[in-house]
Tab-separated table of N, CA and C in Angstrom:
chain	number	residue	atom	x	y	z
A	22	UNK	N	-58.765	7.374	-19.342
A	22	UNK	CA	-58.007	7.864	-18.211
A	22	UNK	C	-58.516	9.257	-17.874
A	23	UNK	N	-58.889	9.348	-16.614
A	23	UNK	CA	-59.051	10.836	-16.147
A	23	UNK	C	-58.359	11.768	-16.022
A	24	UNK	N	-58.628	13.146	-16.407
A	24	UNK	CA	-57.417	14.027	-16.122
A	24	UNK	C	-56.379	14.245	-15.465
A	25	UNK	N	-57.099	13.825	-14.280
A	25	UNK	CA	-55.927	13.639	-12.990
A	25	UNK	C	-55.191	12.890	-13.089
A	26	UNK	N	-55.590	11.651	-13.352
A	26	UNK	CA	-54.319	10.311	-13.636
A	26	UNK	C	-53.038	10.752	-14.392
A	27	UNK	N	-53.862	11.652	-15.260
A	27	UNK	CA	-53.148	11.126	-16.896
A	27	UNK	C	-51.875	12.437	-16.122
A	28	UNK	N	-52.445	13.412	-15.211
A	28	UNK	CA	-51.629	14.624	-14.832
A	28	UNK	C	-50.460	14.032	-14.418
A	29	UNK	N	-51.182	13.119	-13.077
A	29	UNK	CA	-50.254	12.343	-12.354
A	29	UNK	C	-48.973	11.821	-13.172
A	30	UNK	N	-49.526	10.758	-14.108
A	30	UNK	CA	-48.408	9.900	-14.908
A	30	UNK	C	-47.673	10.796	-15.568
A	31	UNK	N	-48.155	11.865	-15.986
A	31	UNK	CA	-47.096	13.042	-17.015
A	31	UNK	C	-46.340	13.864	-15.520
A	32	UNK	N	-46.550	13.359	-14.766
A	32	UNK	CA	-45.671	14.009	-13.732
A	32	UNK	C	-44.461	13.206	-13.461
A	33	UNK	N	-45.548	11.752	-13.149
A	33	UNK	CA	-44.025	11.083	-13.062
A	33	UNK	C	-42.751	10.725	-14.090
A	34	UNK	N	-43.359	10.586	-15.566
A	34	UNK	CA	-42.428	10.571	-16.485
A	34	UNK	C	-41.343	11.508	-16.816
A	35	UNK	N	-41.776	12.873	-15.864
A	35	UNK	CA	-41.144	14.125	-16.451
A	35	UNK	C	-39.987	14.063	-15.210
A	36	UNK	N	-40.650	13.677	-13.615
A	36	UNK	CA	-39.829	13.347	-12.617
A	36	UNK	C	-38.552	11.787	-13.099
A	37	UNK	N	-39.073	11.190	-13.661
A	37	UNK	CA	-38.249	9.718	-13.899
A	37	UNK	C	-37.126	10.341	-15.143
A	38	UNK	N	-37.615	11.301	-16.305
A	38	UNK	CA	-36.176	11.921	-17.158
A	38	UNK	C	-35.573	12.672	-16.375
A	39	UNK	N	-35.809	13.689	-15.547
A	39	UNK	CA	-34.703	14.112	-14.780
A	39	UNK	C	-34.148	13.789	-13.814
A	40	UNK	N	-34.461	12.313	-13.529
A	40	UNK	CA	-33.586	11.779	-12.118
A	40	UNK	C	-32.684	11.027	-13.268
A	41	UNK	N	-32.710	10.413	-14.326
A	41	UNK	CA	-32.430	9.871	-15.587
A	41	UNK	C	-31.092	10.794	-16.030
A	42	UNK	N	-31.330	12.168	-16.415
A	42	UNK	CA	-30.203	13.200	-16.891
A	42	UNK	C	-29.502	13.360	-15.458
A	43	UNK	N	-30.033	13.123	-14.329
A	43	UNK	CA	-29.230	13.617	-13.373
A	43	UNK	C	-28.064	12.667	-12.765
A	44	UNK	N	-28.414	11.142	-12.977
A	44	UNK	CA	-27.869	10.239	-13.077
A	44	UNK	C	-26.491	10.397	-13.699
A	45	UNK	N	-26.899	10.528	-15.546
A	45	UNK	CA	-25.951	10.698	-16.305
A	45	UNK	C	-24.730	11.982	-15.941
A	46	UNK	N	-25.235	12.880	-15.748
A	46	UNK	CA	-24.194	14.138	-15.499
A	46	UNK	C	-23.192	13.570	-13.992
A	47	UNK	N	-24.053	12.542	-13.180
A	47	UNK	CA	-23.004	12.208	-12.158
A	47	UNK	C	-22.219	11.357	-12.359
A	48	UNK	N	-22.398	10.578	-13.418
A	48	UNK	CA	-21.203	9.651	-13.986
A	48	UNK	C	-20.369	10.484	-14.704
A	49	UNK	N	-20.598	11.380	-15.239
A	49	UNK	CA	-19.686	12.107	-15.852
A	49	UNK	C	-18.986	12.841	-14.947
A	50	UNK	N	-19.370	13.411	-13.855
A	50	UNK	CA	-18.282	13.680	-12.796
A	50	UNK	C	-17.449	13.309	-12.334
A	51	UNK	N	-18.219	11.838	-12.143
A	51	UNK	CA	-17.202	10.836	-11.172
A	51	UNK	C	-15.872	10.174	-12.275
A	52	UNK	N	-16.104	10.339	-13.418
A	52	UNK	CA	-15.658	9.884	-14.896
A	52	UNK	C	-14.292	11.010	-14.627
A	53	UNK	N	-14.662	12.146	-14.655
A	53	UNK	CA	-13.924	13.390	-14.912
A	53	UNK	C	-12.851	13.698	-13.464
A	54	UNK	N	-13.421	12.951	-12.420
A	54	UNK	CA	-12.757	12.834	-11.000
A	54	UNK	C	-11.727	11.913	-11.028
A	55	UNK	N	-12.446	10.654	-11.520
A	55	UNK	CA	-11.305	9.612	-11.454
A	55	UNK	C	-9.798	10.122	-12.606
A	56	UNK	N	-10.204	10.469	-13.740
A	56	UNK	CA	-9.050	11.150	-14.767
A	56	UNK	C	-7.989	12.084	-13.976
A	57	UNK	N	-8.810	12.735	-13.124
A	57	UNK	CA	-7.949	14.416	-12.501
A	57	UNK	C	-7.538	13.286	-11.177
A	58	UNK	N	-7.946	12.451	-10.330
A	58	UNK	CA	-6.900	11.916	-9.438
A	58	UNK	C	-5.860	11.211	-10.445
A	59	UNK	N	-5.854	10.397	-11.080
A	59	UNK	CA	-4.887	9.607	-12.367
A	59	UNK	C	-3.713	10.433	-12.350
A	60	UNK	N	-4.520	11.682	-12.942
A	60	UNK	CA	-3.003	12.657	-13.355
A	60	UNK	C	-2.508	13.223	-12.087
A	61	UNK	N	-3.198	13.294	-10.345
A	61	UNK	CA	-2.070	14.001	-9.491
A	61	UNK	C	-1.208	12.566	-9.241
A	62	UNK	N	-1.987	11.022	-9.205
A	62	UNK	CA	-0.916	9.908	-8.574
A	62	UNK	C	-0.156	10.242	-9.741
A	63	UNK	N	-0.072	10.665	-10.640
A	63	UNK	CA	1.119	10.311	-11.778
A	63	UNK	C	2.566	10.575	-11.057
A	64	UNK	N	2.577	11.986	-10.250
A	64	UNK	CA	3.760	12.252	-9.491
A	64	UNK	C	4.161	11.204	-9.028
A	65	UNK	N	3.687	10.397	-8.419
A	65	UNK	CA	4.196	9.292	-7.953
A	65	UNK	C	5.432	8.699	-8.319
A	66	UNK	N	5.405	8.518	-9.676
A	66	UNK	CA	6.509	7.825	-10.406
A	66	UNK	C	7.757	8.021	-9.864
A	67	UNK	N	8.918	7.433	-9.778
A	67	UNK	CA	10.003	7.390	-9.547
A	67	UNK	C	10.049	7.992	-7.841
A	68	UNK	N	9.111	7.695	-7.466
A	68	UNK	CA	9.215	8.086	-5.904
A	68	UNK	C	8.969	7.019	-5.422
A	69	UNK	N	9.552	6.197	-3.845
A	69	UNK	CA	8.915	5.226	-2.945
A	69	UNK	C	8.255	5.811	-2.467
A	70	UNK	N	7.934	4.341	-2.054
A	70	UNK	CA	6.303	4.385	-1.406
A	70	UNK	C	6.624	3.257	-0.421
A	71	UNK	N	5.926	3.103	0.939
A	71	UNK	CA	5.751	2.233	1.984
A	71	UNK	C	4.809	1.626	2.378
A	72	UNK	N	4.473	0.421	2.224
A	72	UNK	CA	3.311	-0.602	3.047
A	72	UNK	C	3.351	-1.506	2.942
A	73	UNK	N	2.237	-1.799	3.538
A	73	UNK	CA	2.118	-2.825	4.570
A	73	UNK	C	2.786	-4.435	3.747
A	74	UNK	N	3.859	-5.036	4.428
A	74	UNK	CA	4.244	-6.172	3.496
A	74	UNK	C	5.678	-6.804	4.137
A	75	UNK	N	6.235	-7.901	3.819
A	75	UNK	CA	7.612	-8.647	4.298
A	75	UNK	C	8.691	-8.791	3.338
A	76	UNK	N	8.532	-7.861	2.498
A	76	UNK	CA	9.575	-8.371	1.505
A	76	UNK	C	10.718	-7.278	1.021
A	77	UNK	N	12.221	-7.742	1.159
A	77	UNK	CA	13.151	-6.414	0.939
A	77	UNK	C	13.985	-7.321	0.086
A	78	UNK	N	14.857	-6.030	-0.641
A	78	UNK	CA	15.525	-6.508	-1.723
A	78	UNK	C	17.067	-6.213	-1.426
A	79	UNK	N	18.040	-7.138	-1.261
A	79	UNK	CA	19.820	-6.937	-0.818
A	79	UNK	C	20.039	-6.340	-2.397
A	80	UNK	N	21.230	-5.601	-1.990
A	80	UNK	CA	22.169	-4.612	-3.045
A	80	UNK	C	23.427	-4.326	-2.536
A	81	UNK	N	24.525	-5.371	-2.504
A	81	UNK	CA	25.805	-4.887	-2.187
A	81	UNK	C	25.971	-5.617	-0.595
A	82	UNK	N	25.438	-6.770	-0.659
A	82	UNK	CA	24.879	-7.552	0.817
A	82	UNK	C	24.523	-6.832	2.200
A	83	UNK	N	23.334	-5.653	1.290
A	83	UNK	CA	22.509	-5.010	2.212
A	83	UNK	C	21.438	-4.959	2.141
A	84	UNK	N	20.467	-5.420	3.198
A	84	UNK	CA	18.906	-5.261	2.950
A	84	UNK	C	18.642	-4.887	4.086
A	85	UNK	N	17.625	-3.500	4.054
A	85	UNK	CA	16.718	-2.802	4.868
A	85	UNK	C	15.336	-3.634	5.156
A	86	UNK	N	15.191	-3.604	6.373
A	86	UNK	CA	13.869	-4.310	6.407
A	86	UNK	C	13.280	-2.945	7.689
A	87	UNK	N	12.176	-2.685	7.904
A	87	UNK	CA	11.032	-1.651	8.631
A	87	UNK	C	10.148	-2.181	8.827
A	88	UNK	N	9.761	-1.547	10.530
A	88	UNK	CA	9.014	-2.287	10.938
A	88	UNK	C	8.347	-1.779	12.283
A	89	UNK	N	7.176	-1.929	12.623
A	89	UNK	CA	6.129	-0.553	13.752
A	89	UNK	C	6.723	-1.132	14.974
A	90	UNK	N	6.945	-0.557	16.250
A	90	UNK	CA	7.496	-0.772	17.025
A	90	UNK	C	6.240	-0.526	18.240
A	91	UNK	N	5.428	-2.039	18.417
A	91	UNK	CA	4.132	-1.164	19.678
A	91	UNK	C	4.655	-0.910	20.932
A	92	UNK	N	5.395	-1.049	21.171
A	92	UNK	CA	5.939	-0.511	22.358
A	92	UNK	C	7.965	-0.989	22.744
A	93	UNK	N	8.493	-0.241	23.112
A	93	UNK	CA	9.755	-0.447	23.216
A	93	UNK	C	10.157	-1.518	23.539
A	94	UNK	N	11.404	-2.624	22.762
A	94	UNK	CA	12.072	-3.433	23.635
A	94	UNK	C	12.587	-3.970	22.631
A	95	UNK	N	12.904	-5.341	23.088
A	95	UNK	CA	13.790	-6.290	22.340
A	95	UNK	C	13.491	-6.813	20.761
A	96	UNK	N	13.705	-6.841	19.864
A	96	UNK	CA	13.095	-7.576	18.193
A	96	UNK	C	14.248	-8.490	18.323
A	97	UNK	N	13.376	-9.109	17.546
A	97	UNK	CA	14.179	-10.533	16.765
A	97	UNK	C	14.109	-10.445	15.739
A	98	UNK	N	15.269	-10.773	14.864
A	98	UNK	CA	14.649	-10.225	13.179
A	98	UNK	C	15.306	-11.574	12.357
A	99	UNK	N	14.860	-11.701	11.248
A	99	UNK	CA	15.249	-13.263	10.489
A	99	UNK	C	15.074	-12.135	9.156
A	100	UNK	N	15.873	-13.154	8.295
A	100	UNK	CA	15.687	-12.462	6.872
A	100	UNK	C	15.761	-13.827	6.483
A	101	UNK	N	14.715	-14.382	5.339
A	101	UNK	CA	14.927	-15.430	4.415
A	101	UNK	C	14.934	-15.435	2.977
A	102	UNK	N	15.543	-16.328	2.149
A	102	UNK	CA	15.417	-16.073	0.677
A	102	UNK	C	14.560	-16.186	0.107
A	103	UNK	N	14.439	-16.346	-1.056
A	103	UNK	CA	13.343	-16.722	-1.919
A	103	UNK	C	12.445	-17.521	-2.164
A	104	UNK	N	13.051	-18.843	-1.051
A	104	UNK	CA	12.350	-19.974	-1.151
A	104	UNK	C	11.800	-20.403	0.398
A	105	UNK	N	12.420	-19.314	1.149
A	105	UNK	CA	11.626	-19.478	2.373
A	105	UNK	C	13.055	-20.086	3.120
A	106	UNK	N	14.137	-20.085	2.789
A	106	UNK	CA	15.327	-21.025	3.813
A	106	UNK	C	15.508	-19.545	4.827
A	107	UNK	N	15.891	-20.353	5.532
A	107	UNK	CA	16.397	-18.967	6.839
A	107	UNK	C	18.155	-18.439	6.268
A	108	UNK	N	18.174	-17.289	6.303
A	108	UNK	CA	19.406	-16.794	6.067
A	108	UNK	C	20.464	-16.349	6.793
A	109	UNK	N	19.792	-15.539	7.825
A	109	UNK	CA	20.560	-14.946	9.322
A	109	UNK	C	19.424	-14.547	10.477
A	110	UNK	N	19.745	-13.826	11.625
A	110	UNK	CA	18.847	-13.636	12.196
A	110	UNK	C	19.363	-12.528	12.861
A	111	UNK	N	18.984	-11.607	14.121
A	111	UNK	CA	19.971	-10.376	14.777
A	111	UNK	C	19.081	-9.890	15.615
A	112	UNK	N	19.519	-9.777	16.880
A	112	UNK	CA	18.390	-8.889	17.970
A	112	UNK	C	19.136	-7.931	18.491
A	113	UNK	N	18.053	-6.966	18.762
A	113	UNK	CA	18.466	-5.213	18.770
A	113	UNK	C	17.298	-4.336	20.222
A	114	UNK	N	17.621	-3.912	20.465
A	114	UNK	CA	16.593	-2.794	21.060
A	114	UNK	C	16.089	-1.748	20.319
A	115	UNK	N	15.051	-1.204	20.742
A	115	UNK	CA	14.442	-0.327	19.604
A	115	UNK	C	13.305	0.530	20.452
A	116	UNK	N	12.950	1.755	20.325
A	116	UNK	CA	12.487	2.112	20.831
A	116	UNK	C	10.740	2.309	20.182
A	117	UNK	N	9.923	2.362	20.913
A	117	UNK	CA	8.381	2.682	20.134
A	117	UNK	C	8.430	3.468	18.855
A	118	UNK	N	7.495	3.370	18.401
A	118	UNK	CA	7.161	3.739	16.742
A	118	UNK	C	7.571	2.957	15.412
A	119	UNK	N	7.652	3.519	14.076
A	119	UNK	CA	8.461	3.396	13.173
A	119	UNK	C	9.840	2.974	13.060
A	120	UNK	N	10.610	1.997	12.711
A	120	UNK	CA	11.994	1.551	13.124
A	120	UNK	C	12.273	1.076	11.222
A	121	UNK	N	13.585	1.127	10.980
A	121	UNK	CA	14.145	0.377	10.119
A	121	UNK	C	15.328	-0.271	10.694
A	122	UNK	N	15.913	-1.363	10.008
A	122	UNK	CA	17.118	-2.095	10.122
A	122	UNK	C	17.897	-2.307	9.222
A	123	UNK	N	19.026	-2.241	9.243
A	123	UNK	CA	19.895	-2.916	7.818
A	123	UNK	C	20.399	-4.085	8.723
A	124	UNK	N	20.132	-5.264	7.476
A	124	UNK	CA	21.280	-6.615	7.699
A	124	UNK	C	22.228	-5.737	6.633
A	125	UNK	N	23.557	-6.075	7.200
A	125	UNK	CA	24.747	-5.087	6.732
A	125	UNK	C	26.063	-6.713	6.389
A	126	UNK	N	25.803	-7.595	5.483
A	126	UNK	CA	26.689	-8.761	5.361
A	126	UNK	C	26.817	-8.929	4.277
A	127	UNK	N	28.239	-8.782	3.900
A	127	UNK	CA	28.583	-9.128	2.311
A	127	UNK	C	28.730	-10.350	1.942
A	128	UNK	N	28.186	-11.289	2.661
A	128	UNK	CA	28.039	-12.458	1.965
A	128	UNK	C	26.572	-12.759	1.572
A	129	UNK	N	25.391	-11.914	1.657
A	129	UNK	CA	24.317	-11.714	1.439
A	129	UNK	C	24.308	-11.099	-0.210
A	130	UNK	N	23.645	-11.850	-1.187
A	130	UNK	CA	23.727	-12.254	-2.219
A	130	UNK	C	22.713	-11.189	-2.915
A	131	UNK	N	23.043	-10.488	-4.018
A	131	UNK	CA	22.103	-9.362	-4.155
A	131	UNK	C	20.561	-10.276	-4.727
A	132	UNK	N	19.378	-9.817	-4.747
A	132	UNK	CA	18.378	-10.456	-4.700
A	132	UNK	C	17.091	-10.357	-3.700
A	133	UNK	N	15.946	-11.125	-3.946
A	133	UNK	CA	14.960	-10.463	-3.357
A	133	UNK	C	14.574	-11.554	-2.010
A	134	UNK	N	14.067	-11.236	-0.764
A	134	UNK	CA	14.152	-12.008	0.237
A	134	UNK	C	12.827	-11.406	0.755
A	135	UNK	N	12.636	-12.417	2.242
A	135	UNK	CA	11.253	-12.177	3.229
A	135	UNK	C	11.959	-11.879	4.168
A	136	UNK	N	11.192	-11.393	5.480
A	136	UNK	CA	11.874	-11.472	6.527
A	136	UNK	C	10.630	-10.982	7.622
A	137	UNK	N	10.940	-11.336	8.707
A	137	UNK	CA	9.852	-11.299	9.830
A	137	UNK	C	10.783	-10.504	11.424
A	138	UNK	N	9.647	-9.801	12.045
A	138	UNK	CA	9.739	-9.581	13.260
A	138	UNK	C	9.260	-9.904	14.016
A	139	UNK	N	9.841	-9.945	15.738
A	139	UNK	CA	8.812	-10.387	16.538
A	139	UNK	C	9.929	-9.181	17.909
A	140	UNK	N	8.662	-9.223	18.586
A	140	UNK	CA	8.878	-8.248	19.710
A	140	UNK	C	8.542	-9.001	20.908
A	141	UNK	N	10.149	-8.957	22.000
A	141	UNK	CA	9.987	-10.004	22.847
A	141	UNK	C	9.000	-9.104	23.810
A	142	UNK	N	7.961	-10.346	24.370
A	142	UNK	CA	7.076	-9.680	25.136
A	142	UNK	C	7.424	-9.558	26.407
A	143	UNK	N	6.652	-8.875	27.922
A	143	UNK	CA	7.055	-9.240	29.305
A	143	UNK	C	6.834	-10.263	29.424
A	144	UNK	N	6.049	-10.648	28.969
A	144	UNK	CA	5.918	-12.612	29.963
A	144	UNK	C	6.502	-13.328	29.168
A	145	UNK	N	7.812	-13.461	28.523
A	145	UNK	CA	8.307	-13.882	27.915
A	145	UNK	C	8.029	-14.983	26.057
A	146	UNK	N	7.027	-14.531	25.921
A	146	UNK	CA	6.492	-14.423	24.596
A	146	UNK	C	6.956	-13.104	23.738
A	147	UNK	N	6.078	-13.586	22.428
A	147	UNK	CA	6.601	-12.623	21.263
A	147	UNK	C	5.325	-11.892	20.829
A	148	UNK	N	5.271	-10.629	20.406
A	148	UNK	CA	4.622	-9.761	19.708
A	148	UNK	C	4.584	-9.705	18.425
A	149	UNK	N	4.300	-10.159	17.571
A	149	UNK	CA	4.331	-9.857	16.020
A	149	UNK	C	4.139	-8.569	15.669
A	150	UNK	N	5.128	-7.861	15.391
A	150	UNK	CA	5.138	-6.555	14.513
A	150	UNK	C	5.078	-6.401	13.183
A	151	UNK	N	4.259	-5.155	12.748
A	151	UNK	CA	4.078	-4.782	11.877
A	151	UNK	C	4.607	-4.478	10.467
A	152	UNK	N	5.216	-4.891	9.826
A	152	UNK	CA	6.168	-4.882	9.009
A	152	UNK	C	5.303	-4.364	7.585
A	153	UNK	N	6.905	-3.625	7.245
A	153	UNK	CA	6.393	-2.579	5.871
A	153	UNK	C	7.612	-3.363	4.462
A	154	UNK	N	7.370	-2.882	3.318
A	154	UNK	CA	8.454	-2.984	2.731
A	154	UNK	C	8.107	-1.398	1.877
A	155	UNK	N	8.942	-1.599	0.809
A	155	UNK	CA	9.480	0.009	0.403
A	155	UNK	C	9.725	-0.150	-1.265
A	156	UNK	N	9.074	0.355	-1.972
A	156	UNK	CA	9.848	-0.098	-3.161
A	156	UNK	C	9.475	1.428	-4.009
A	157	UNK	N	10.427	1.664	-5.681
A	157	UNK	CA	9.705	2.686	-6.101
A	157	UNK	C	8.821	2.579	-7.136
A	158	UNK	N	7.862	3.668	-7.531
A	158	UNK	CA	6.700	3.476	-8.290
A	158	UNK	C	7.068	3.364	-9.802
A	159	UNK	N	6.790	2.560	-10.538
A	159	UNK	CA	7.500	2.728	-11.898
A	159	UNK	C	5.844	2.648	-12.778
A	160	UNK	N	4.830	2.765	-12.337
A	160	UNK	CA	3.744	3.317	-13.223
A	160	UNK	C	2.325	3.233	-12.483
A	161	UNK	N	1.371	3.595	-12.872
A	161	UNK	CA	-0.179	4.310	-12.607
A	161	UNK	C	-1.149	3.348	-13.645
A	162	UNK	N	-2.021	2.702	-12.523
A	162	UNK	CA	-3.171	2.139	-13.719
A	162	UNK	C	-4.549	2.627	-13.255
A	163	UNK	N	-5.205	2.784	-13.816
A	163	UNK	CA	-6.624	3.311	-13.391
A	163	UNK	C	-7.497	1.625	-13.457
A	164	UNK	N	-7.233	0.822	-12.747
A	164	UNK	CA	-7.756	-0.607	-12.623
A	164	UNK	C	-9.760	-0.294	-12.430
A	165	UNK	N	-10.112	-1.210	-11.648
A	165	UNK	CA	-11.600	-1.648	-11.960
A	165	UNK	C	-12.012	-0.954	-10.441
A	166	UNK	N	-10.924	-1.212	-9.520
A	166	UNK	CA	-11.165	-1.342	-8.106
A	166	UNK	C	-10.350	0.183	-7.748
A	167	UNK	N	-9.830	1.363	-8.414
A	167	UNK	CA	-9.802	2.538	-8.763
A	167	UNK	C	-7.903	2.273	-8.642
A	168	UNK	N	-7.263	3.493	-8.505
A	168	UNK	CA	-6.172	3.619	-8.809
A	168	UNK	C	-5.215	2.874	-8.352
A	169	UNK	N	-4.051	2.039	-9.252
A	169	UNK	CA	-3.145	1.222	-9.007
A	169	UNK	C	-1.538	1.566	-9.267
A	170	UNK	N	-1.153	1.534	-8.105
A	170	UNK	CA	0.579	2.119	-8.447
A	170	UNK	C	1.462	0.766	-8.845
A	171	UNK	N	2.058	0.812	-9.826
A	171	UNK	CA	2.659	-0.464	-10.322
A	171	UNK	C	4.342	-0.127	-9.263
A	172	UNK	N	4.416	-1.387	-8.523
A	172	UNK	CA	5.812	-1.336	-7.328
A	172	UNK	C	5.986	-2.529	-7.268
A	173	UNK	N	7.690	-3.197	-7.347
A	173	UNK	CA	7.918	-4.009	-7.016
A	173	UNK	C	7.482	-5.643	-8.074
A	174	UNK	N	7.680	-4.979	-9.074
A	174	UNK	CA	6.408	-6.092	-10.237
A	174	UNK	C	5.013	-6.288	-9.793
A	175	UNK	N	4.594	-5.383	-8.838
A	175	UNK	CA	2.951	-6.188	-8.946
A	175	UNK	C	2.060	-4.702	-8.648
A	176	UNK	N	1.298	-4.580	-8.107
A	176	UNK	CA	0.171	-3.860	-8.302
A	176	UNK	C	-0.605	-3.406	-6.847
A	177	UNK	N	-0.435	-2.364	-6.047
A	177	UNK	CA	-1.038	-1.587	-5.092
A	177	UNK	C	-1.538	-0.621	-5.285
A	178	UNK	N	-2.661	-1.044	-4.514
A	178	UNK	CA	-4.070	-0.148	-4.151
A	178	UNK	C	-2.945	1.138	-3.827
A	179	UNK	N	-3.430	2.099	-4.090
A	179	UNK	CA	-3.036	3.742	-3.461
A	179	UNK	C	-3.736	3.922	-1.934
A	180	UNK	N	-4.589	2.924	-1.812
A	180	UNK	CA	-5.435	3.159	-0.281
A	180	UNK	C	-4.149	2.287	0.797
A	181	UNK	N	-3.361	1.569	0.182
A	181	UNK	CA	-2.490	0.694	1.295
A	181	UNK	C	-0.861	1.849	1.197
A	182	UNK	N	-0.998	3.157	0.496
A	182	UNK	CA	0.255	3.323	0.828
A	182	UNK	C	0.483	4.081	2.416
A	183	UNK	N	1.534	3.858	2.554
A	183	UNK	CA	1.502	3.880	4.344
A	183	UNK	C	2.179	5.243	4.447
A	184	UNK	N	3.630	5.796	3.530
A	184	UNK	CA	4.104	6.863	2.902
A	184	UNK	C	4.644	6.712	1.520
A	185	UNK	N	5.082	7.858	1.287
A	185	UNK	CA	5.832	8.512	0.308
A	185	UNK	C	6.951	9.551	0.258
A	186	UNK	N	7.931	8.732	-0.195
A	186	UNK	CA	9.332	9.181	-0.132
A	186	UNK	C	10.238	9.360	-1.424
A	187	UNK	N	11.128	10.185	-1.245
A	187	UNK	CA	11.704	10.471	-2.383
A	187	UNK	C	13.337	9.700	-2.156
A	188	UNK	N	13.097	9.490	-3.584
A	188	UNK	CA	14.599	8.619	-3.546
A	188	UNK	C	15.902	9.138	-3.782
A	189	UNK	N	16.696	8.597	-2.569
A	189	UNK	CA	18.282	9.249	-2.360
A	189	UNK	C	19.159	8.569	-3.472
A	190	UNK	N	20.067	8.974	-4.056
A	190	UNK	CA	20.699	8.525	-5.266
A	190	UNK	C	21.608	8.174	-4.641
């Protein structure tokens, strides 16, 4: 091998360990990033949280259901049980944005239910609105697919929370 070559190749080996160490020190960042977000979602705990979803829970034959409002007018609202039977139904006016509702009926059985909106349209059709549910955070997992807030028995992305609220006693 000629000098030059051999220069060359001792160049690139020396270029290939430090793209090599430089590699490593960025996993260790991103290592040391993911830990330090972990510990700020930790606050989370015992706080709600809101997104995107159809499902509310009665307490005292009351269930809140929320829901985006694209433009002002009439909703139709249904709440069903667990197995999908229809339970009641109630139409309201509402103005654009963010909206919640209570079904307010004590014969509504404490327990967990679905429920759907629709927004009567001008040409006499329906709009499907956006619907949230609400539940609070009772733990933090650092999953595969990055941080997971444990709500509601199951498991949300921190990228789908819509807000965060603190809970009224």
């Amino acid at each position: 091998v000629e000098n030059t070559e051999f220069t060359a190749q001792m160049a690139q080996f020396s270029s290939l360990g430090e793209q090599q160490k430089g590699n490593e020190l960025l996993e260790q960042l991103i290592a040391a990033q993911s830990g330090n977000q972990l510990n700020q979602v930790v606050g989370y705990i015992g706080k709600q949280v809101v997104f995107e979803g159809d499902k509310t829970t009665a307490t005292d034959g009351k269930a809140t259901i929320r829901f985006e409002m694209p433009e002002s007018g009439i909703v139709d609202m249904a709440i069903y049980d667990e197995n999908g039977l229809f339970i009641r139904s109630d139409s309201q006016s509402f103005a654009k944005g963010d909206q919640s509702y209570q079904f307010d009926d004590p014969t509504l059985a404490d327990g967990n239910y679905s429920f759907k909106v629709g927004v009567r349209a001008d040409n006499g059709g329906s709009i499907v609105a956006k619907t949230y549910e609400a539940g609070k955070v009772t733990g933090v997992v650092n999953g595969d697919s990055g941080i997971l807030l444990e709500v509601n028995d199951h498991t949300l992305d921190l990228g789908n929370v819509r807000r965060v609220e603190q809970l009224t006693s």
